Short mmCIF file of C-alpha atoms in Angstrom, two decimals:
data_model
loop_
_atom_site.label_atom_id
_atom_site.label_comp_id
_atom_site.label_asym_id
_atom_site.label_seq_id
_atom_site.Cartn_x
_atom_site.Cartn_y
_atom_site.Cartn_z
CA MET I 1 -8.93 7.33 -0.05
CA SER I 2 -11.35 9.43 -1.88
CA SER I 3 -11.66 10.14 -5.57
CA ALA I 4 -12.31 13.68 -6.71
CA GLN I 5 -11.98 12.55 -10.22
CA GLU I 6 -14.51 9.76 -10.36
CA PRO I 7 -17.44 12.23 -10.71
CA LEU I 8 -15.52 13.78 -13.56
CA ILE I 9 -16.46 10.74 -15.57
CA SER I 10 -19.84 10.20 -13.90
CA ALA I 11 -20.83 13.60 -12.57
CA SER I 12 -23.93 13.67 -14.72
CA GLU I 13 -25.04 10.51 -12.92
CA ARG I 14 -24.97 12.19 -9.57
CA VAL I 15 -25.65 15.87 -10.06
CA ASP I 16 -26.70 18.17 -12.82
CA ALA I 17 -25.24 21.62 -13.31
CA GLY I 18 -27.70 23.22 -10.99
CA GLY I 19 -26.79 20.81 -8.17
CA ASP I 20 -29.85 18.52 -8.19
CA HIS I 21 -29.44 14.84 -7.88
CA ASP I 22 -30.03 12.83 -11.06
CA GLU I 23 -30.92 9.21 -11.37
CA GLN I 24 -27.77 7.16 -11.56
CA GLN I 25 -27.71 5.66 -15.05
CA GLY I 26 -23.98 5.20 -15.60
CA ASP I 27 -22.40 1.81 -15.91
CA GLU I 28 -20.48 0.16 -13.01
CA ALA I 29 -17.17 1.42 -14.36
CA GLY I 30 -18.29 4.98 -13.46
CA GLY I 31 -18.47 6.13 -17.02
CA LEU I 32 -20.78 8.67 -18.63
CA GLU I 33 -24.43 7.72 -18.79
CA SER I 34 -25.05 4.73 -20.96
CA GLY I 35 -24.79 5.64 -24.64
CA LYS I 36 -23.46 9.10 -24.13
CA ALA I 37 -19.70 8.49 -24.35
CA ILE I 38 -16.92 5.97 -24.15
CA PRO I 39 -14.95 6.49 -20.88
CA ALA I 40 -11.80 8.50 -21.61
CA ALA I 41 -8.32 7.28 -20.92
CA PRO I 42 -6.47 9.02 -18.09
CA SER I 43 -5.01 12.31 -19.28
CA TRP I 44 -1.31 12.94 -19.51
CA PHE I 45 -1.59 15.12 -16.44
CA ILE I 46 -2.94 12.31 -14.29
CA TRP I 47 -0.13 10.07 -15.45
CA LEU I 48 2.32 12.77 -14.51
CA LEU I 49 0.70 13.11 -11.10
CA THR I 50 0.84 9.35 -10.65
CA LEU I 51 4.54 9.25 -11.62
CA SER I 52 5.46 12.03 -9.33
CA ALA I 53 3.63 10.52 -6.35
CA GLY I 54 4.66 7.00 -7.19
CA ILE I 55 8.33 7.80 -6.53
CA SER I 56 7.35 7.26 -2.86
CA GLY I 57 6.48 3.68 -3.81
CA LEU I 58 9.96 3.38 -5.39
CA LEU I 59 11.44 4.58 -2.06
CA PHE I 60 9.23 2.23 -0.09
CA GLY I 61 10.29 -0.74 -2.31
CA TYR I 62 14.00 0.19 -2.28
CA ASP I 63 14.14 0.49 1.52
CA THR I 64 12.30 -2.83 1.91
CA GLY I 65 14.57 -4.65 -0.53
CA VAL I 66 17.94 -3.07 0.21
CA ILE I 67 18.05 -4.27 3.81
CA SER I 68 18.24 -7.90 2.45
CA SER I 69 21.54 -7.17 0.69
CA THR I 70 22.77 -4.94 3.45
CA LEU I 71 22.42 -7.56 6.14
CA VAL I 72 24.70 -9.94 4.31
CA SER I 73 27.27 -7.19 3.49
CA LEU I 74 27.68 -5.60 6.88
CA GLY I 75 30.26 -8.08 8.27
CA GLU I 76 31.70 -6.43 11.31
CA SER I 77 31.15 -2.85 10.27
CA LEU I 78 28.60 -2.15 13.05
CA SER I 79 29.85 -2.13 16.65
CA ASN I 80 33.02 -4.01 15.45
CA ARG I 81 31.38 -7.41 15.66
CA PRO I 82 29.31 -9.81 13.49
CA LEU I 83 25.57 -9.29 13.66
CA ASN I 84 23.49 -11.90 15.51
CA SER I 85 19.87 -12.75 14.77
CA LEU I 86 18.60 -10.21 17.33
CA ASP I 87 20.66 -7.42 15.72
CA LYS I 88 19.23 -8.31 12.29
CA SER I 89 15.69 -8.45 13.56
CA LEU I 90 15.97 -5.09 15.32
CA ILE I 91 17.45 -3.40 12.30
CA THR I 92 14.72 -4.86 10.11
CA ALA I 93 11.74 -4.46 12.42
CA SER I 94 12.52 -0.94 13.51
CA THR I 95 11.37 0.39 10.05
CA SER I 96 8.06 -1.45 10.44
CA LEU I 97 7.58 -0.30 14.05
CA PHE I 98 7.97 3.41 13.27
CA ALA I 99 5.85 3.04 10.12
CA LEU I 100 3.22 1.64 12.37
CA LEU I 101 3.45 4.52 14.93
CA ILE I 102 3.39 7.23 12.27
CA SER I 103 0.52 5.91 10.04
CA PRO I 104 -2.40 7.03 12.22
CA PHE I 105 -0.83 10.40 12.91
CA SER I 106 -0.14 10.95 9.19
CA SER I 107 -3.88 10.49 8.55
CA VAL I 108 -4.68 13.39 10.78
CA LEU I 109 -1.95 15.49 9.05
CA ALA I 110 -3.37 14.56 5.62
CA ASP I 111 -6.74 16.06 6.71
CA SER I 112 -5.33 19.18 8.31
CA LEU I 113 -2.30 19.97 6.00
CA GLY I 114 -3.29 18.26 2.82
CA ARG I 115 -2.12 15.12 1.02
CA LYS I 116 0.59 16.82 -0.87
CA ARG I 117 2.38 18.32 2.13
CA VAL I 118 2.51 14.99 3.88
CA ILE I 119 4.34 13.49 0.82
CA LEU I 120 6.79 16.34 1.03
CA VAL I 121 7.45 15.73 4.71
CA ALA I 122 8.01 12.06 3.97
CA ASP I 123 10.63 13.02 1.33
CA VAL I 124 12.61 15.04 3.94
CA LEU I 125 12.52 11.99 6.34
CA PHE I 126 13.64 9.64 3.49
CA VAL I 127 16.75 11.89 2.87
CA LEU I 128 17.51 12.23 6.59
CA GLY I 129 17.16 8.49 7.24
CA ALA I 130 19.40 7.51 4.31
CA GLY I 131 22.08 9.88 5.56
CA VAL I 132 22.05 8.52 9.11
CA GLN I 133 22.24 4.94 7.83
CA ALA I 134 25.14 5.71 5.48
CA ALA I 135 27.09 7.42 8.18
CA CYS I 136 26.50 5.06 11.10
CA SER I 137 29.07 2.85 12.83
CA THR I 138 27.04 1.10 15.51
CA VAL I 139 24.00 -1.14 15.47
CA TRP I 140 21.89 1.37 17.44
CA VAL I 141 22.60 4.28 15.15
CA MET I 142 21.65 2.03 12.24
CA VAL I 143 18.41 1.23 14.11
CA VAL I 144 17.81 5.04 14.39
CA GLY I 145 18.39 5.57 10.72
CA ARG I 146 15.99 2.66 9.80
CA SER I 147 13.44 4.13 12.23
CA ILE I 148 13.55 7.50 10.45
CA VAL I 149 13.06 5.79 7.13
CA GLY I 150 10.25 3.90 8.79
CA MET I 151 8.41 7.14 9.61
CA ALA I 152 8.87 8.19 5.98
CA VAL I 153 7.56 4.91 4.65
CA GLY I 154 4.59 4.89 7.05
CA ALA I 155 3.48 8.31 5.95
CA ALA I 156 4.11 7.74 2.24
CA SER I 157 2.53 4.16 2.12
CA PHE I 158 -0.70 5.73 3.53
CA VAL I 159 -0.94 9.09 1.71
CA VAL I 160 0.28 8.25 -1.80
CA PRO I 161 -2.49 5.76 -2.62
CA LEU I 162 -4.91 8.30 -1.07
CA TYR I 163 -3.49 11.10 -3.30
CA ILE I 164 -3.68 9.07 -6.47
CA ALA I 165 -7.16 7.66 -5.77
CA GLU I 166 -8.60 11.19 -5.12
CA LEU I 167 -7.53 12.09 -8.59
CA ALA I 168 -8.22 8.93 -10.53
CA PRO I 169 -11.19 8.31 -12.80
CA ALA I 170 -13.39 5.49 -11.38
CA GLU I 171 -12.87 3.11 -14.28
CA HIS I 172 -9.12 3.52 -14.08
CA ARG I 173 -8.67 3.86 -10.31
CA GLY I 174 -7.57 0.31 -9.82
CA ARG I 175 -4.84 0.55 -12.49
CA LEU I 176 -3.58 3.90 -11.24
CA VAL I 177 -3.34 2.80 -7.61
CA THR I 178 -1.67 -0.37 -8.86
CA MET I 179 0.91 1.88 -10.49
CA ASN I 180 2.09 2.76 -6.97
CA VAL I 181 2.51 -0.86 -6.20
CA ILE I 182 4.50 -1.33 -9.45
CA PHE I 183 6.83 1.41 -8.23
CA ILE I 184 7.22 -0.51 -4.93
CA THR I 185 8.16 -3.70 -6.78
CA LEU I 186 10.41 -1.75 -9.12
CA GLY I 187 12.12 -0.34 -6.07
CA GLN I 188 12.71 -3.79 -4.74
CA VAL I 189 14.23 -4.83 -8.05
CA VAL I 190 16.56 -1.79 -8.14
CA ALA I 191 17.54 -2.52 -4.53
CA TYR I 192 18.60 -6.09 -5.41
CA ILE I 193 20.53 -4.87 -8.47
CA VAL I 194 22.32 -2.25 -6.38
CA GLY I 195 22.89 -4.76 -3.65
CA TYR I 196 24.33 -7.27 -6.09
CA GLY I 197 26.54 -4.64 -7.82
CA PHE I 198 28.04 -3.14 -4.68
CA GLY I 199 28.19 -6.51 -2.93
CA GLU I 200 30.20 -8.15 -5.74
CA TYR I 201 32.31 -5.21 -6.99
CA GLY I 202 32.28 -2.60 -4.17
CA HIS I 203 34.73 -2.18 -1.33
CA PRO I 204 33.64 -4.50 1.52
CA GLU I 205 33.78 -1.74 4.15
CA THR I 206 31.82 0.89 2.16
CA ALA I 207 29.56 -1.02 -0.21
CA TRP I 208 26.73 -1.26 2.24
CA ARG I 209 26.89 2.48 2.95
CA TRP I 210 26.27 3.17 -0.75
CA MET I 211 23.38 0.76 -0.79
CA VAL I 212 21.50 2.57 2.07
CA GLY I 213 22.67 6.09 1.11
CA LEU I 214 21.31 5.95 -2.39
CA GLY I 215 17.92 5.63 -0.99
CA GLY I 216 17.83 9.41 -0.44
CA LEU I 217 18.32 10.23 -4.18
CA PRO I 218 14.78 9.48 -5.44
CA ALA I 219 13.43 11.47 -2.42
CA VAL I 220 15.26 14.54 -3.60
CA VAL I 221 13.80 14.10 -7.17
CA GLN I 222 10.31 13.71 -5.77
CA LEU I 223 10.67 16.66 -3.48
CA PHE I 224 11.15 18.91 -6.51
CA MET I 225 8.49 17.25 -8.71
CA MET I 226 5.81 17.35 -5.99
CA THR I 227 6.46 21.01 -5.33
CA VAL I 228 4.78 21.89 -8.60
CA MET I 229 1.97 19.29 -8.41
CA PRO I 230 -1.53 20.32 -7.15
CA GLU I 231 -3.42 19.32 -4.07
CA THR I 232 -6.39 16.96 -4.55
CA PRO I 233 -9.75 18.46 -5.53
CA ARG I 234 -11.58 16.66 -2.78
CA TRP I 235 -9.34 18.03 -0.03
CA LEU I 236 -9.51 21.53 -1.49
CA VAL I 237 -13.29 21.35 -1.35
CA MET I 238 -13.16 20.05 2.24
CA VAL I 239 -11.19 23.22 3.25
CA GLY I 240 -13.42 25.62 1.28
CA ARG I 241 -11.14 26.24 -1.72
CA GLY I 242 -13.65 25.24 -4.46
CA LEU I 243 -12.20 27.45 -7.19
CA GLU I 244 -8.76 25.83 -6.90
CA ALA I 245 -10.47 22.41 -6.92
CA ARG I 246 -12.18 23.36 -10.18
CA GLY I 247 -8.77 24.25 -11.78
CA VAL I 248 -7.28 20.95 -10.76
CA VAL I 249 -10.32 18.98 -12.15
CA GLU I 250 -9.88 20.79 -15.51
CA LYS I 251 -6.18 19.92 -15.59
CA VAL I 252 -6.88 16.29 -14.78
CA ALA I 253 -9.56 16.11 -17.41
CA GLY I 254 -7.12 17.34 -20.03
CA GLY I 255 -9.86 19.22 -21.84
CA LYS I 256 -11.85 15.96 -22.57
CA VAL I 257 -15.04 17.02 -20.85
CA ALA I 258 -17.33 20.12 -20.99
CA ALA I 259 -17.29 22.88 -18.47
CA ARG I 260 -20.70 21.67 -17.33
CA GLU I 261 -19.16 18.35 -16.31
CA VAL I 262 -16.33 20.02 -14.45
CA ASP I 263 -18.84 22.22 -12.58
CA ALA I 264 -20.90 19.10 -11.79
CA THR I 265 -17.86 17.27 -10.49
CA VAL I 266 -17.05 20.00 -7.97
CA LYS I 267 -20.69 20.39 -7.08
CA SER I 268 -20.97 16.59 -6.31
CA ILE I 269 -18.01 16.85 -3.96
CA GLU I 270 -19.51 19.90 -2.29
CA ILE I 271 -22.81 18.14 -1.78
CA GLU I 272 -21.12 15.15 -0.22
CA VAL I 273 -19.02 17.30 2.11
CA ARG I 274 -22.15 19.30 3.08
CA GLU I 275 -24.22 16.22 3.68
CA GLU I 276 -21.58 14.78 6.01
CA GLN I 277 -21.22 18.12 7.81
CA ASP I 278 -25.05 18.22 8.31
CA ALA I 279 -25.03 14.64 9.61
CA ARG I 280 -22.26 15.50 12.06
CA ARG I 281 -24.08 18.59 13.39
CA LEU I 282 -27.21 16.45 13.85
CA ARG I 283 -25.33 13.87 15.82
CA ARG I 284 -23.81 16.56 17.98
CA ARG I 285 -27.25 18.04 18.74
CA ARG I 286 -28.44 14.61 19.78
CA GLY I 287 -25.35 14.11 21.85
CA ASP I 288 -24.31 11.12 19.78
CA SER I 289 -20.97 12.52 18.62
CA LYS I 290 -17.91 14.06 20.10
CA ALA I 291 -15.74 16.98 19.04
CA GLY I 292 -12.30 17.23 17.45
CA TRP I 293 -10.30 14.08 16.81
CA ALA I 294 -12.63 12.02 18.97
CA GLU I 295 -15.46 12.77 16.63
CA GLY I 296 -13.64 11.03 13.78
CA PHE I 297 -12.95 7.97 15.91
CA ASP I 298 -16.57 8.09 17.15
CA GLU I 299 -17.90 8.01 13.55
CA LEU I 300 -15.49 5.40 12.54
CA PHE I 301 -16.18 2.91 15.32
CA ASN I 302 -19.88 3.58 15.98
CA ILE I 303 -21.41 3.77 12.52
CA ARG I 304 -22.09 0.31 11.02
CA ARG I 305 -20.79 0.78 7.53
CA ASN I 306 -17.65 2.54 8.80
CA LYS I 307 -16.94 -0.20 11.33
CA ARG I 308 -17.34 -2.85 8.56
CA ALA I 309 -15.09 -0.84 6.17
CA LEU I 310 -12.46 -0.71 8.87
CA ALA I 311 -12.74 -4.39 9.63
CA ILE I 312 -12.29 -5.36 5.98
CA ALA I 313 -9.43 -2.93 5.37
CA CYS I 314 -7.54 -4.10 8.43
CA LEU I 315 -8.19 -7.69 7.41
CA LEU I 316 -6.63 -7.16 4.00
CA GLN I 317 -3.72 -5.08 5.27
CA GLY I 318 -2.98 -7.52 8.14
CA LEU I 319 -3.15 -10.52 5.75
CA GLN I 320 -0.79 -8.86 3.26
CA GLN I 321 1.89 -8.99 5.89
CA LEU I 322 1.06 -12.05 8.10
CA CYS I 323 1.14 -14.24 4.94
CA GLY I 324 4.92 -13.92 5.27
CA PHE I 325 5.77 -12.14 2.06
CA ASN I 326 8.05 -9.44 3.51
CA SER I 327 9.98 -12.07 5.31
CA LEU I 328 11.23 -13.01 1.86
CA MET I 329 11.94 -9.38 0.98
CA TYR I 330 13.86 -8.77 4.24
CA PHE I 331 15.63 -12.10 4.56
CA SER I 332 15.68 -13.63 1.08
CA ALA I 333 19.48 -13.23 0.75
CA THR I 334 19.88 -14.85 4.20
CA ILE I 335 17.59 -17.70 3.15
CA PHE I 336 19.40 -18.27 -0.15
CA GLU I 337 22.74 -17.99 1.56
CA MET I 338 21.50 -20.73 3.96
CA LEU I 339 20.47 -22.89 1.01
CA GLY I 340 23.96 -22.73 -0.47
CA PHE I 341 23.42 -20.42 -3.49
CA PRO I 342 26.87 -18.99 -4.39
CA ILE I 343 25.54 -15.41 -4.93
CA PRO I 344 22.44 -15.03 -2.67
CA THR I 345 21.77 -11.35 -3.62
CA LEU I 346 21.59 -12.36 -7.27
CA THR I 347 19.20 -15.19 -6.45
CA SER I 348 17.04 -12.78 -4.48
CA LEU I 349 16.79 -10.62 -7.61
CA VAL I 350 14.90 -13.55 -9.19
CA VAL I 351 12.21 -13.18 -6.46
CA ALA I 352 12.07 -9.38 -6.92
CA VAL I 353 11.74 -9.64 -10.71
CA THR I 354 8.90 -12.27 -10.31
CA ASN I 355 7.16 -9.82 -8.02
CA PHE I 356 7.56 -6.94 -10.45
CA ALA I 357 6.46 -8.93 -13.52
CA PHE I 358 3.24 -10.29 -11.89
CA THR I 359 2.40 -6.84 -10.52
CA LEU I 360 2.42 -5.66 -14.17
CA VAL I 361 -0.05 -8.51 -14.86
CA ALA I 362 -2.29 -7.19 -12.06
CA LEU I 363 -2.09 -3.70 -13.58
CA LEU I 364 -3.69 -5.10 -16.82
CA ILE I 365 -6.43 -7.18 -15.19
CA ILE I 366 -7.39 -5.66 -11.82
CA ASP I 367 -10.14 -3.38 -13.11
CA ARG I 368 -11.50 -6.05 -15.51
CA ILE I 369 -11.49 -9.01 -13.18
CA GLY I 370 -12.26 -7.14 -9.92
CA ARG I 371 -10.70 -6.95 -6.52
CA ARG I 372 -12.59 -9.77 -4.79
CA ARG I 373 -12.32 -12.21 -7.68
CA ILE I 374 -8.52 -11.67 -8.15
CA LEU I 375 -7.98 -12.37 -4.43
CA LEU I 376 -10.04 -15.53 -4.53
CA TRP I 377 -8.12 -16.74 -7.55
CA SER I 378 -4.61 -15.80 -6.40
CA ILE I 379 -4.51 -16.76 -2.72
CA PRO I 380 -4.77 -20.53 -3.46
CA TRP I 381 -1.53 -20.26 -5.55
CA MET I 382 0.10 -18.64 -2.57
CA VAL I 383 -0.99 -21.50 -0.35
CA PHE I 384 0.34 -23.99 -2.87
CA GLY I 385 3.66 -22.25 -3.12
CA LEU I 386 4.13 -22.07 0.66
CA LEU I 387 3.21 -25.73 1.17
CA LEU I 388 5.53 -26.74 -1.69
CA ALA I 389 8.41 -24.75 -0.04
CA ALA I 390 7.60 -26.49 3.34
CA PHE I 391 7.62 -29.90 1.49
CA GLY I 392 10.94 -29.04 -0.18
CA PHE I 393 12.59 -28.35 3.21
CA PHE I 394 11.01 -31.38 4.79
CA LEU I 395 11.86 -33.72 1.86
CA SER I 396 15.57 -32.88 2.13
CA GLY I 397 15.51 -33.44 5.82
CA VAL I 398 15.96 -29.79 6.89
CA THR I 399 14.76 -29.32 10.42
CA ASP I 400 16.87 -26.23 11.39
CA SER I 401 17.80 -22.95 9.63
CA ASP I 402 21.51 -23.82 9.39
CA ALA I 403 21.18 -26.81 7.14
CA PRO I 404 21.04 -26.85 3.33
CA GLY I 405 17.71 -27.59 1.65
CA SER I 406 16.53 -28.51 -1.83
CA PRO I 407 17.40 -25.22 -3.54
CA VAL I 408 15.68 -25.65 -6.91
CA VAL I 409 12.35 -26.91 -5.46
CA ILE I 410 12.31 -24.21 -2.80
CA LEU I 411 13.26 -21.38 -5.24
CA SER I 412 10.59 -22.58 -7.65
CA SER I 413 7.96 -22.71 -4.86
CA ILE I 414 8.85 -19.25 -3.65
CA MET I 415 8.47 -17.90 -7.18
CA ILE I 416 4.96 -19.41 -7.40
CA TYR I 417 4.03 -17.93 -3.97
CA VAL I 418 5.34 -14.43 -5.00
CA ALA I 419 3.49 -14.58 -8.29
CA GLY I 420 0.26 -15.23 -6.58
CA TYR I 421 0.92 -12.55 -4.05
CA ALA I 422 1.88 -9.94 -6.66
CA ILE I 423 -1.35 -10.48 -8.66
CA GLY I 424 -3.67 -10.11 -5.74
CA LEU I 425 -2.75 -9.50 -2.18
CA GLY I 426 0.15 -7.22 -3.07
CA ASN I 427 -2.24 -4.79 -4.68
CA VAL I 428 -5.83 -5.00 -3.42
CA PRO I 429 -5.30 -3.91 0.17
CA TRP I 430 -3.95 -0.45 -1.00
CA MET I 431 -7.41 0.15 -2.52
CA GLN I 432 -8.82 0.28 1.01
CA SER I 433 -10.16 3.78 0.64
CA GLU I 434 -12.84 2.51 -1.74
CA LEU I 435 -14.59 1.11 1.38
CA PHE I 436 -14.71 4.34 3.50
CA ALA I 437 -17.06 7.23 3.50
CA LEU I 438 -15.34 10.61 2.92
CA ASN I 439 -15.62 11.84 6.50
CA VAL I 440 -13.62 8.87 7.88
CA ARG I 441 -11.65 7.95 4.71
CA SER I 442 -8.29 9.44 5.84
CA LEU I 443 -8.61 8.18 9.42
CA GLY I 444 -9.77 4.69 8.46
CA SER I 445 -7.07 4.32 5.81
CA GLY I 446 -4.56 5.42 8.26
CA ILE I 447 -5.57 2.89 10.84
CA ALA I 448 -5.66 0.14 8.18
CA THR I 449 -2.16 1.11 7.09
CA ALA I 450 -1.00 0.98 10.73
CA THR I 451 -2.35 -2.54 10.85
CA ASN I 452 -0.19 -3.37 7.82
CA TRP I 453 2.94 -2.02 9.57
CA GLY I 454 2.07 -3.61 12.80
CA ALA I 455 1.89 -7.02 11.12
CA ASN I 456 5.04 -6.11 9.13
CA PHE I 457 6.78 -5.40 12.43
CA VAL I 458 5.69 -8.85 13.78
CA ILE I 459 6.92 -10.63 10.64
CA GLY I 460 10.29 -8.79 10.64
CA LEU I 461 10.82 -9.49 14.34
CA THR I 462 9.78 -13.19 14.44
CA PHE I 463 10.74 -14.75 11.14
CA LEU I 464 14.33 -15.75 12.01
CA MET I 465 13.18 -16.77 15.50
CA LEU I 466 10.50 -19.00 13.96
CA MET I 467 13.04 -20.51 11.61
CA ASP I 468 15.27 -21.31 14.56
CA LEU I 469 12.48 -22.52 16.82
CA LEU I 470 10.06 -24.34 14.47
CA GLY I 471 12.35 -25.00 11.44
CA PRO I 472 11.59 -23.97 7.87
CA PRO I 473 8.87 -26.60 7.11
CA LEU I 474 6.61 -25.62 10.01
CA THR I 475 7.27 -21.87 9.48
CA PHE I 476 6.12 -21.95 5.89
CA THR I 477 3.22 -24.22 6.80
CA LEU I 478 2.10 -21.64 9.44
CA TYR I 479 2.07 -18.88 6.76
CA ALA I 480 -0.01 -21.19 4.48
CA LEU I 481 -2.57 -21.69 7.28
CA ILE I 482 -2.79 -17.90 7.80
CA CYS I 483 -3.50 -17.56 4.00
CA ILE I 484 -6.26 -20.14 4.21
CA GLY I 485 -7.88 -18.35 7.12
CA GLY I 486 -7.66 -15.03 5.21
CA TYR I 487 -9.24 -16.65 2.12
CA VAL I 488 -12.29 -17.79 4.12
CA LEU I 489 -12.78 -14.30 5.62
CA ILE I 490 -12.41 -12.55 2.22
CA TRP I 491 -14.91 -15.00 0.62
CA ARG I 492 -17.48 -14.20 3.39
CA PHE I 493 -17.03 -10.45 4.00
CA TYR I 494 -15.20 -8.62 1.17
CA PRO I 495 -17.55 -7.19 -1.49
CA GLU I 496 -16.62 -6.38 -5.04
CA THR I 497 -15.86 -2.66 -5.55
CA ALA I 498 -14.23 -2.56 -8.99
CA GLY I 499 -15.67 0.17 -11.22
CA LEU I 500 -17.98 1.65 -8.50
CA SER I 501 -17.74 5.23 -7.54
CA LEU I 502 -16.31 5.62 -3.99
CA GLU I 503 -19.68 6.66 -2.68
CA ASP I 504 -21.38 3.59 -4.21
CA ALA I 505 -18.55 1.26 -2.94
CA ALA I 506 -18.86 2.55 0.62
CA SER I 507 -22.64 2.20 0.61
CA LEU I 508 -22.32 -1.59 -0.15
CA LEU I 509 -21.43 -2.10 3.47
CA GLU I 510 -24.86 -1.06 4.61
CA ASP I 511 -26.20 -4.36 3.31
CA ASP I 512 -26.79 -7.18 5.80
CA ASN I 513 -24.52 -9.35 3.71
CA TRP I 514 -21.70 -6.75 3.76
CA GLY I 515 -22.35 -6.18 0.04
CA VAL I 516 -21.21 -9.76 -0.92
CA ARG I 517 -23.39 -11.04 -3.71
#
């Protein structure tokens, strides 16, 4: 991700109106130079942009959450037989697989077509996928519908945080990107409410069709809203449309800064783009770089700070999924049905509400506490919740996924785990673009997002198998061990980026200690 708006607040730190570099005297939050002004709150226009783009998060969350209710409502509607564990795993994992496949490709489209157009394409795919799911009558057609939705989710989950971050002021960037995660968790809550309503009061043969079909409605709303929203200033500058970029910066600023600051913002972006173009030409002359797509991969994998940025981003995105969280989102109703809860979809709603509530907490504290610190504080609570759940299963003598467990202990432990996840690991990985230089930001973010979906695919495909093979205690203990390993790597390699401009955040990784202080 890149942030065209961060120099809006700190442009005078980087560039004066004539384009010369000034000494950077602003505070770490990216505000105006010390003593000159108090950083302004985001304008109404940036909130509107965030709302418009954030509907993709709502769709992402809805499609993640609705499958949990759908799987326990299908009965024999697909292929005229009950679903087995393999059917459920394929229906669930197909979304993640196609999200994985489309993420790197969407990063190339985001650079060539623009961030906004990729969001619009994703909306069309959301509508198409919802329609196929609602009309299907066999397992394999359902898998096709889930795969189309997966392509939409893969593109949207990459480009929406990128779109928001390229417009967000540095001191508010964490909060605004977290807004997208709030939409995701809200979508999950809505999915469970819809699932409960149709599951309890709908017709058994058609309820699940309404559940999956309604996923297309927000996409239609977003399609119309995003049509009138602007492209990001940084992308406009990259393709030589500086005047349009200036107009967007003025709208985002909401009239709160002088024309000189707007000019300096655009000028600072132009300088960064020009410097990267000059560096690329120099590498070509020396024979150190390739042309076309290969050039982006060459710069990403052969320049030290870019390699480090990719390693950290992939670590965070992989850990976000391998910690097992989405196994609860996909299969929570199945788990609670196994534990003997009378209305498993309603019990699953408790998990979704916990996730939503603590994501709101993250919204309030992420920019003040910092990304690194919030992870180091929250992951131990995830480990505690997972081990407590494993102990709950073990204490009641559960050794296979068909036996009842200790419902209250396990539900409480899952809520602790979800709260820790929502505050930290559910949010921070999506701020991955803070780590990348502009010339590889889209590609690096796309590969990191693909890592997320690759790990998501593994979790969706293997969770029920692990529950059958290892039993619940060992399955949850395995996730806890993964969290512990991730904690150690974050402590060693992940620097604090809160409040820094994107350029300053990316430069941290030139340090021998990876920017970790």
